PDB file of C-alpha atoms in Angstrom:
ATOM      1  CA  MET A   1    -120.965  82.909 -45.973  1.00  0.00           C
ATOM      2  CA  HIS A   2    -119.063  81.102 -48.863  1.00  0.00           C
ATOM      3  CA  ARG A   3    -116.269  81.305 -46.912  1.00  0.00           C
ATOM      4  CA  LYS A   4    -118.272  79.556 -44.073  1.00  0.00           C
ATOM      5  CA  ALA A   5    -119.478  76.734 -46.257  1.00  0.00           C
ATOM      6  CA  CYS A   6    -115.791  76.430 -47.462  1.00  0.00           C
ATOM      7  CA  ILE A   7    -114.874  75.486 -43.877  1.00  0.00           C
ATOM      8  CA  SER A   8    -117.733  73.464 -43.040  1.00  0.00           C
ATOM      9  CA  ARG A   9    -116.875  71.130 -45.964  1.00  0.00           C
ATOM     10  CA  LEU A  10    -113.303  71.142 -44.881  1.00  0.00           C
ATOM     11  CA  LEU A  11    -114.388  70.014 -41.278  1.00  0.00           C
ATOM     12  CA  LEU A  12    -116.463  67.133 -42.119  1.00  0.00           C
ATOM     13  CA  PRO A  13    -113.875  65.193 -43.739  1.00  0.00           C
ATOM     14  CA  LEU A  14    -111.488  65.944 -40.748  1.00  0.00           C
ATOM     15  CA  SER A  15    -114.265  65.195 -38.247  1.00  0.00           C
ATOM     16  CA  LEU A  16    -114.949  61.678 -39.780  1.00  0.00           C
ATOM     17  CA  LEU A  17    -111.241  60.899 -39.999  1.00  0.00           C
ATOM     18  CA  ALA A  18    -110.565  61.868 -36.734  1.00  0.00           C
ATOM     19  CA  ALA A  19    -113.361  59.656 -35.733  1.00  0.00           C
ATOM     20  CA  ILE A  20    -112.100  56.604 -37.404  1.00  0.00           C
ATOM     21  CA  LEU A  21    -108.247  57.116 -35.877  1.00  0.00           C
ATOM     22  CA  SER A  22    -109.902  57.120 -32.449  1.00  0.00           C
ATOM     23  CA  PRO A  23    -108.592  54.386 -30.298  1.00  0.00           C
ATOM     24  CA  SER A  24    -111.523  52.022 -30.498  1.00  0.00           C
ATOM     25  CA  ALA A  25    -111.356  52.428 -34.685  1.00  0.00           C
ATOM     26  CA  SER A  26    -108.019  51.954 -34.671  1.00  0.00           C
ATOM     27  CA  SER A  27    -107.931  48.649 -32.685  1.00  0.00           C
ATOM     28  CA  ALA A  28    -110.508  47.338 -34.656  1.00  0.00           C
ATOM     29  CA  CYS A  29    -109.791  43.582 -35.938  1.00  0.00           C
ATOM     30  CA  GLY A  30    -112.239  41.411 -37.605  1.00  0.00           C
ATOM     31  CA  TYR A  31    -111.504  38.323 -35.375  1.00  0.00           C
ATOM     32  CA  HIS A  32    -113.074  40.740 -32.829  1.00  0.00           C
ATOM     33  CA  ASP A  33    -114.903  43.496 -34.628  1.00  0.00           C
ATOM     34  CA  ASP A  34    -116.781  44.686 -37.574  1.00  0.00           C
ATOM     35  CA  VAL A  35    -113.878  46.015 -40.108  1.00  0.00           C
ATOM     36  CA  MET A  36    -116.435  47.788 -42.472  1.00  0.00           C
ATOM     37  CA  MET A  37    -115.018  51.284 -41.471  1.00  0.00           C
ATOM     38  CA  ALA A  38    -111.557  50.282 -41.541  1.00  0.00           C
ATOM     39  CA  ARG A  39    -111.549  48.786 -45.318  1.00  0.00           C
ATOM     40  CA  GLY A  40    -113.104  52.071 -46.359  1.00  0.00           C
ATOM     41  CA  LEU A  41    -110.328  54.454 -44.860  1.00  0.00           C
ATOM     42  CA  LEU A  42    -107.737  51.957 -46.095  1.00  0.00           C
ATOM     43  CA  ASN A  43    -108.983  52.455 -49.376  1.00  0.00           C
ATOM     44  CA  TRP A  44    -108.995  55.985 -49.049  1.00  0.00           C
ATOM     45  CA  ILE A  45    -105.041  56.178 -47.708  1.00  0.00           C
ATOM     46  CA  TYR A  46    -104.228  53.135 -50.491  1.00  0.00           C
ATOM     47  CA  PRO A  47    -105.895  54.096 -53.385  1.00  0.00           C
ATOM     48  CA  ASP A  48    -107.678  50.747 -55.114  1.00  0.00           C
ATOM     49  CA  ALA A  49    -106.676  48.583 -52.072  1.00  0.00           C
ATOM     50  CA  LEU A  50    -110.113  46.866 -51.961  1.00  0.00           C
ATOM     51  CA  HIS A  51    -109.321  45.825 -55.571  1.00  0.00           C
ATOM     52  CA  VAL A  52    -107.863  42.730 -54.079  1.00  0.00           C
ATOM     53  CA  LEU A  53    -110.795  41.221 -52.759  1.00  0.00           C
ATOM     54  CA  GLY A  54    -112.078  41.496 -56.419  1.00  0.00           C
ATOM     55  CA  SER A  55    -108.927  39.442 -57.367  1.00  0.00           C
ATOM     56  CA  ILE A  56    -109.311  37.025 -54.966  1.00  0.00           C
ATOM     57  CA  SER A  57    -112.686  36.222 -55.749  1.00  0.00           C
ATOM     58  CA  ALA A  58    -111.692  35.736 -59.190  1.00  0.00           C
ATOM     59  CA  ALA A  59    -108.800  33.586 -58.288  1.00  0.00           C
ATOM     60  CA  VAL A  60    -110.956  31.527 -56.356  1.00  0.00           C
ATOM     61  CA  ALA A  61    -113.715  30.927 -59.051  1.00  0.00           C
ATOM     62  CA  GLU A  62    -110.443  29.583 -61.476  1.00  0.00           C
ATOM     63  CA  ARG A  63    -109.416  27.502 -58.723  1.00  0.00           C
ATOM     64  CA  ARG A  64    -106.164  29.478 -58.107  1.00  0.00           C
ATOM     65  CA  LEU A  65    -107.165  29.760 -54.578  1.00  0.00           C
ATOM     66  CA  PRO A  66    -109.006  27.678 -51.974  1.00  0.00           C
ATOM     67  CA  PRO A  67    -112.227  28.515 -51.686  1.00  0.00           C
ATOM     68  CA  PRO A  68    -112.634  30.546 -47.888  1.00  0.00           C
ATOM     69  CA  GLU A  69    -113.290  28.055 -44.952  1.00  0.00           C
ATOM     70  CA  PRO A  70    -116.874  28.521 -43.595  1.00  0.00           C
ATOM     71  CA  THR A  71    -117.017  31.125 -40.289  1.00  0.00           C
ATOM     72  CA  GLY A  72    -119.538  31.527 -37.796  1.00  0.00           C
ATOM     73  CA  ALA A  73    -121.619  34.515 -37.743  1.00  0.00           C
ATOM     74  CA  GLY A  74    -119.615  36.231 -34.534  1.00  0.00           C
ATOM     75  CA  PRO A  75    -116.166  36.689 -33.959  1.00  0.00           C
ATOM     76  CA  ASP A  76    -113.664  34.297 -33.359  1.00  0.00           C
ATOM     77  CA  LEU A  77    -113.974  34.143 -29.728  1.00  0.00           C
ATOM     78  CA  PHE A  78    -112.048  31.207 -29.136  1.00  0.00           C
ATOM     79  CA  GLY A  79    -108.814  32.223 -31.457  1.00  0.00           C
ATOM     80  CA  ALA A  80    -108.549  29.051 -33.668  1.00  0.00           C
ATOM     81  CA  ASN A  81    -108.556  31.143 -37.093  1.00  0.00           C
ATOM     82  CA  TYR A  82    -106.546  33.455 -35.190  1.00  0.00           C
ATOM     83  CA  ARG A  83    -103.679  31.114 -34.376  1.00  0.00           C
ATOM     84  CA  LYS A  84    -104.235  29.594 -37.975  1.00  0.00           C
ATOM     85  CA  THR A  85    -103.509  32.785 -39.352  1.00  0.00           C
ATOM     86  CA  VAL A  86    -100.629  33.663 -37.350  1.00  0.00           C
ATOM     87  CA  ARG A  87     -98.840  30.518 -38.324  1.00  0.00           C
ATOM     88  CA  SER A  88     -99.064  31.205 -41.643  1.00  0.00           C
ATOM     89  CA  LEU A  89     -97.928  34.812 -41.441  1.00  0.00           C
ATOM     90  CA  GLU A  90     -94.655  32.939 -39.440  1.00  0.00           C
ATOM     91  CA  HIS A  91     -94.079  30.834 -42.627  1.00  0.00           C
ATOM     92  CA  PHE A  92     -94.715  34.073 -44.701  1.00  0.00           C
ATOM     93  CA  GLY A  93     -92.157  35.742 -42.801  1.00  0.00           C
ATOM     94  CA  ARG A  94     -89.440  33.133 -43.470  1.00  0.00           C
ATOM     95  CA  LYS A  95     -89.965  33.655 -46.923  1.00  0.00           C
ATOM     96  CA  LEU A  96     -89.432  37.325 -47.242  1.00  0.00           C
ATOM     97  CA  PRO A  97     -85.765  38.396 -47.985  1.00  0.00           C
ATOM     98  CA  SER A  98     -84.333  40.236 -44.763  1.00  0.00           C
ATOM     99  CA  VAL A  99     -81.073  41.202 -45.743  1.00  0.00           C
ATOM    100  CA  SER A 100     -79.579  42.550 -49.237  1.00  0.00           C
ATOM    101  CA  GLY A 101     -75.425  42.426 -48.995  1.00  0.00           C
ATOM    102  CA  GLU A 102     -75.022  44.398 -46.088  1.00  0.00           C
ATOM    103  CA  THR A 103     -78.036  46.718 -46.635  1.00  0.00           C
ATOM    104  CA  PRO A 104     -81.239  46.204 -44.501  1.00  0.00           C
ATOM    105  CA  LEU A 105     -84.627  46.053 -46.333  1.00  0.00           C
ATOM    106  CA  PRO A 106     -87.303  48.122 -45.445  1.00  0.00           C
ATOM    107  CA  SER A 107     -89.703  47.173 -43.257  1.00  0.00           C
ATOM    108  CA  VAL A 108     -92.742  45.458 -44.298  1.00  0.00           C
ATOM    109  CA  SER A 109     -96.122  46.139 -42.776  1.00  0.00           C
ATOM    110  CA  LEU A 110     -98.885  43.827 -44.279  1.00  0.00           C
ATOM    111  CA  VAL A 111    -102.635  44.188 -43.801  1.00  0.00           C
ATOM    112  CA  LEU A 112    -104.772  41.105 -44.377  1.00  0.00           C
ATOM    113  CA  ILE A 113    -107.607  42.819 -46.155  1.00  0.00           C
ATOM    114  CA  GLU A 114    -110.675  40.356 -44.809  1.00  0.00           C
ATOM    115  CA  PRO A 115    -109.970  40.585 -40.961  1.00  0.00           C
ATOM    116  CA  MET A 116    -108.009  44.076 -41.185  1.00  0.00           C
ATOM    117  CA  LEU A 117    -105.318  42.051 -39.399  1.00  0.00           C
ATOM    118  CA  TRP A 118    -101.985  44.282 -39.451  1.00  0.00           C
ATOM    119  CA  THR A 119     -98.422  42.420 -38.963  1.00  0.00           C
ATOM    120  CA  ARG A 120     -95.280  44.128 -39.103  1.00  0.00           C
ATOM    121  CA  PHE A 121     -91.630  42.322 -40.471  1.00  0.00           C
ATOM    122  CA  GLU A 122     -89.090  44.451 -39.289  1.00  0.00           C
ATOM    123  CA  MET A 123     -85.901  43.773 -41.020  1.00  0.00           C
ATOM    124  CA  ASP A 124     -82.462  44.474 -39.690  1.00  0.00           C
ATOM    125  CA  THR A 125     -78.904  42.713 -39.829  1.00  0.00           C
ATOM    126  CA  SER A 126     -80.014  40.671 -37.535  1.00  0.00           C
ATOM    127  CA  GLY A 127     -82.551  39.003 -39.220  1.00  0.00           C
ATOM    128  CA  LEU A 128     -86.502  39.706 -39.813  1.00  0.00           C
ATOM    129  CA  HIS A 129     -88.751  40.058 -36.701  1.00  0.00           C
ATOM    130  CA  MET A 130     -92.648  39.810 -36.764  1.00  0.00           C
ATOM    131  CA  ARG A 131     -95.217  41.584 -34.653  1.00  0.00           C
ATOM    132  CA  VAL A 132     -99.113  40.760 -35.292  1.00  0.00           C
ATOM    133  CA  HIS A 133    -101.779  42.730 -34.354  1.00  0.00           C
ATOM    134  CA  VAL A 134     -99.739  45.857 -34.932  1.00  0.00           C
ATOM    135  CA  THR A 135    -101.949  49.404 -35.052  1.00  0.00           C
ATOM    136  CA  GLY A 136    -100.525  49.780 -38.727  1.00  0.00           C
ATOM    137  CA  PRO A 137     -97.541  50.357 -41.029  1.00  0.00           C
ATOM    138  CA  GLU A 138     -94.779  52.956 -39.613  1.00  0.00           C
ATOM    139  CA  PRO A 139     -94.320  55.831 -42.415  1.00  0.00           C
ATOM    140  CA  GLU A 140     -91.767  54.413 -44.029  1.00  0.00           C
ATOM    141  CA  ASP A 141     -92.690  50.993 -44.644  1.00  0.00           C
ATOM    142  CA  VAL A 142     -93.370  49.159 -47.591  1.00  0.00           C
ATOM    143  CA  VAL A 143     -97.201  48.455 -47.188  1.00  0.00           C
ATOM    144  CA  LEU A 144     -98.462  45.039 -48.521  1.00  0.00           C
ATOM    145  CA  VAL A 145    -102.328  44.497 -48.965  1.00  0.00           C
ATOM    146  CA  SER A 146    -103.280  41.111 -49.531  1.00  0.00           C
ATOM    147  CA  GLY A 147    -105.797  38.371 -48.083  1.00  0.00           C
ATOM    148  CA  GLU A 148    -105.789  35.173 -45.894  1.00  0.00           C
ATOM    149  CA  ALA A 149    -105.717  32.525 -48.358  1.00  0.00           C
ATOM    150  CA  VAL A 150    -103.300  34.520 -50.447  1.00  0.00           C
ATOM    151  CA  ILE A 151    -100.613  34.357 -47.510  1.00  0.00           C
ATOM    152  CA  GLY A 152    -101.663  30.876 -46.760  1.00  0.00           C
ATOM    153  CA  GLU A 153    -100.563  30.102 -50.142  1.00  0.00           C
ATOM    154  CA  ILE A 154     -97.587  31.778 -50.325  1.00  0.00           C
ATOM    155  CA  ALA A 155     -96.129  30.236 -47.104  1.00  0.00           C
ATOM    156  CA  SER A 156     -97.004  26.764 -48.148  1.00  0.00           C
ATOM    157  CA  GLY A 157     -95.059  27.300 -51.329  1.00  0.00           C
ATOM    158  CA  ARG A 158     -97.671  26.702 -53.934  1.00  0.00           C
ATOM    159  CA  LEU A 159     -97.737  30.350 -54.725  1.00  0.00           C
ATOM    160  CA  THR A 160     -95.129  32.904 -55.445  1.00  0.00           C
ATOM    161  CA  PHE A 161     -95.057  36.575 -54.186  1.00  0.00           C
ATOM    162  CA  GLY A 162     -93.986  37.286 -57.908  1.00  0.00           C
ATOM    163  CA  LYS A 163     -97.128  35.534 -59.313  1.00  0.00           C
ATOM    164  CA  ALA A 164     -99.858  36.510 -56.446  1.00  0.00           C
ATOM    165  CA  ARG A 165     -98.519  40.306 -57.441  1.00  0.00           C
ATOM    166  CA  GLU A 166     -99.040  39.572 -61.099  1.00  0.00           C
ATOM    167  CA  LEU A 167    -103.116  38.143 -60.572  1.00  0.00           C
ATOM    168  CA  GLY A 168    -103.529  41.210 -58.091  1.00  0.00           C
ATOM    169  CA  LEU A 169    -103.520  39.071 -55.086  1.00  0.00           C
ATOM    170  CA  VAL A 170    -101.145  41.478 -53.735  1.00  0.00           C
ATOM    171  CA  ARG A 171    -100.985  45.377 -53.901  1.00  0.00           C
ATOM    172  CA  LEU A 172     -97.716  47.391 -52.711  1.00  0.00           C
ATOM    173  CA  TYR A 173     -97.874  50.702 -51.380  1.00  0.00           C
ATOM    174  CA  GLY A 174     -95.190  53.071 -49.652  1.00  0.00           C
ATOM    175  CA  PRO A 175     -91.991  55.291 -50.916  1.00  0.00           C
ATOM    176  CA  ALA A 176     -90.930  54.033 -54.424  1.00  0.00           C
ATOM    177  CA  ALA A 177     -87.368  53.302 -53.916  1.00  0.00           C
ATOM    178  CA  LYS A 178     -88.229  51.324 -50.916  1.00  0.00           C
ATOM    179  CA  ARG A 179     -90.589  49.301 -52.974  1.00  0.00           C
ATOM    180  CA  ALA A 180     -88.255  48.989 -55.682  1.00  0.00           C
ATOM    181  CA  LEU A 181     -85.626  47.985 -53.407  1.00  0.00           C
ATOM    182  CA  PHE A 182     -87.916  45.293 -51.712  1.00  0.00           C
ATOM    183  CA  LEU A 183     -88.994  43.618 -55.187  1.00  0.00           C
ATOM    184  CA  LEU A 184     -85.298  43.578 -56.156  1.00  0.00           C
ATOM    185  CA  ALA A 185     -84.401  41.677 -53.185  1.00  0.00           C
ATOM    186  CA  CYS A 186     -87.243  39.322 -53.864  1.00  0.00           C
ATOM    187  CA  ALA A 187     -86.273  38.297 -57.270  1.00  0.00           C
ATOM    188  CA  PRO A 188     -83.487  35.949 -56.564  1.00  0.00           C
ATOM    189  CA  THR A 189     -85.492  34.197 -53.906  1.00  0.00           C
ATOM    190  CA  GLU A 190     -88.807  34.017 -56.531  1.00  0.00           C
ATOM    191  CA  ALA A 191     -86.233  32.394 -58.919  1.00  0.00           C
ATOM    192  CA  ARG A 192     -85.292  29.644 -56.247  1.00  0.00           C
ATOM    193  CA  GLN A 193     -88.960  29.179 -55.152  1.00  0.00           C
ATOM    194  CA  SER A 194     -90.702  29.340 -58.650  1.00  0.00           C
ATOM    195  CA  LYS A 195     -92.656  26.219 -59.779  1.00  0.00           C
ATOM    196  CA  PRO A 196     -95.674  26.117 -62.167  1.00  0.00           C
ATOM    197  CA  MET A 197     -98.803  27.204 -60.228  1.00  0.00           C
ATOM    198  CA  THR A 198    -101.863  24.453 -60.026  1.00  0.00           C
ATOM    199  CA  PRO A 199    -105.151  24.740 -58.901  1.00  0.00           C
ATOM    200  CA  ALA A 200    -105.365  24.666 -54.762  1.00  0.00           C
ATOM    201  CA  ALA A 201    -107.287  21.806 -52.972  1.00  0.00           C
ATOM    202  CA  PRO A 202    -109.337  23.033 -50.380  1.00  0.00           C
ATOM    203  CA  VAL A 203    -107.685  22.874 -47.293  1.00  0.00           C
ATOM    204  CA  THR A 204    -109.227  21.149 -43.778  1.00  0.00           C
ATOM    205  CA  GLU A 205    -103.283  36.662 -35.188  1.00  0.00           C
ATOM    206  CA  ALA A 206    -105.204  45.254 -37.115  1.00  0.00           C
ATOM    207  CA  ALA A 207    -106.352  48.189 -37.218  1.00  0.00           C
ATOM    208  CA  ILE A 208    -106.285  50.881 -40.057  1.00  0.00           C
ATOM    209  CA  PRO A 209    -103.048  52.811 -39.877  1.00  0.00           C
ATOM    210  CA  ASP A 210    -102.661  55.670 -37.589  1.00  0.00           C
ATOM    211  CA  ILE A 211    -100.676  57.972 -39.822  1.00  0.00           C
ATOM    212  CA  PRO A 212    -103.040  61.167 -40.388  1.00  0.00           C
ATOM    213  CA  SER A 213    -100.021  63.038 -41.036  1.00  0.00           C
ATOM    214  CA  GLN A 214     -99.714  61.296 -44.392  1.00  0.00           C
ATOM    215  CA  ARG A 215    -101.810  62.540 -47.333  1.00  0.00           C
ATOM    216  CA  LYS A 216    -103.292  60.181 -49.591  1.00  0.00           C
ATOM    217  CA  THR A 217    -101.165  61.684 -52.632  1.00  0.00           C
ATOM    218  CA  ASP A 218     -98.214  61.209 -50.936  1.00  0.00           C
ATOM    219  CA  ILE A 219     -98.332  57.612 -50.737  1.00  0.00           C
ATOM    220  CA  GLY A 220     -96.502  55.458 -53.223  1.00  0.00           C
ATOM    221  CA  ARG A 221     -99.175  52.970 -55.241  1.00  0.00           C
ATOM    222  CA  ASP A 222     -98.378  49.931 -56.877  1.00  0.00           C
ATOM    223  CA  ARG A 223     -99.492  50.273 -60.858  1.00  0.00           C
TER     224      ARG A 223
END
């Protein structure tokens, strides 16, 4: 009886994980679907990832970030918000370091916490390649968790990546050595782009990662 109870307790989380990682769930995106389940799994795989939401709220209250723009009750049917986000992601990608000497940097997967939109920036010797609305990160990627307004401010040059990380507006996960390599490569870029952070004026293209083979305890986290 005790053995059966233990097996039942084990099978329940596994069945829940399988349901969440099903094709229908793994293609969810806030521009088209509800994302509450995807956010819950994100926080399970990447501990404390949802703390980014609190940091964003605090930064908005302190006028470090612009307030969120009003959105309709339904999905972004006409794609205007999606297209605007893709433009921000493109500008953000141009600010990422792509090569350190002759060594390609780790690829980066970024998830925007509000719509749960995943974008992958692939680094190689020919430069950086961006793919939007991917199903999640590859196992060896550096994973960034952030928000739409944060990426928009970094893309515009009003906020540096280092300052965003300091304020908890960006969290990093993935293999420790690759995170360190990525941050080291970012340092010269930060030095060139750094400028005082001023209050932001209001301003008038995910799913949860399909990596069931990874255990939460095996994934590096930013502290």
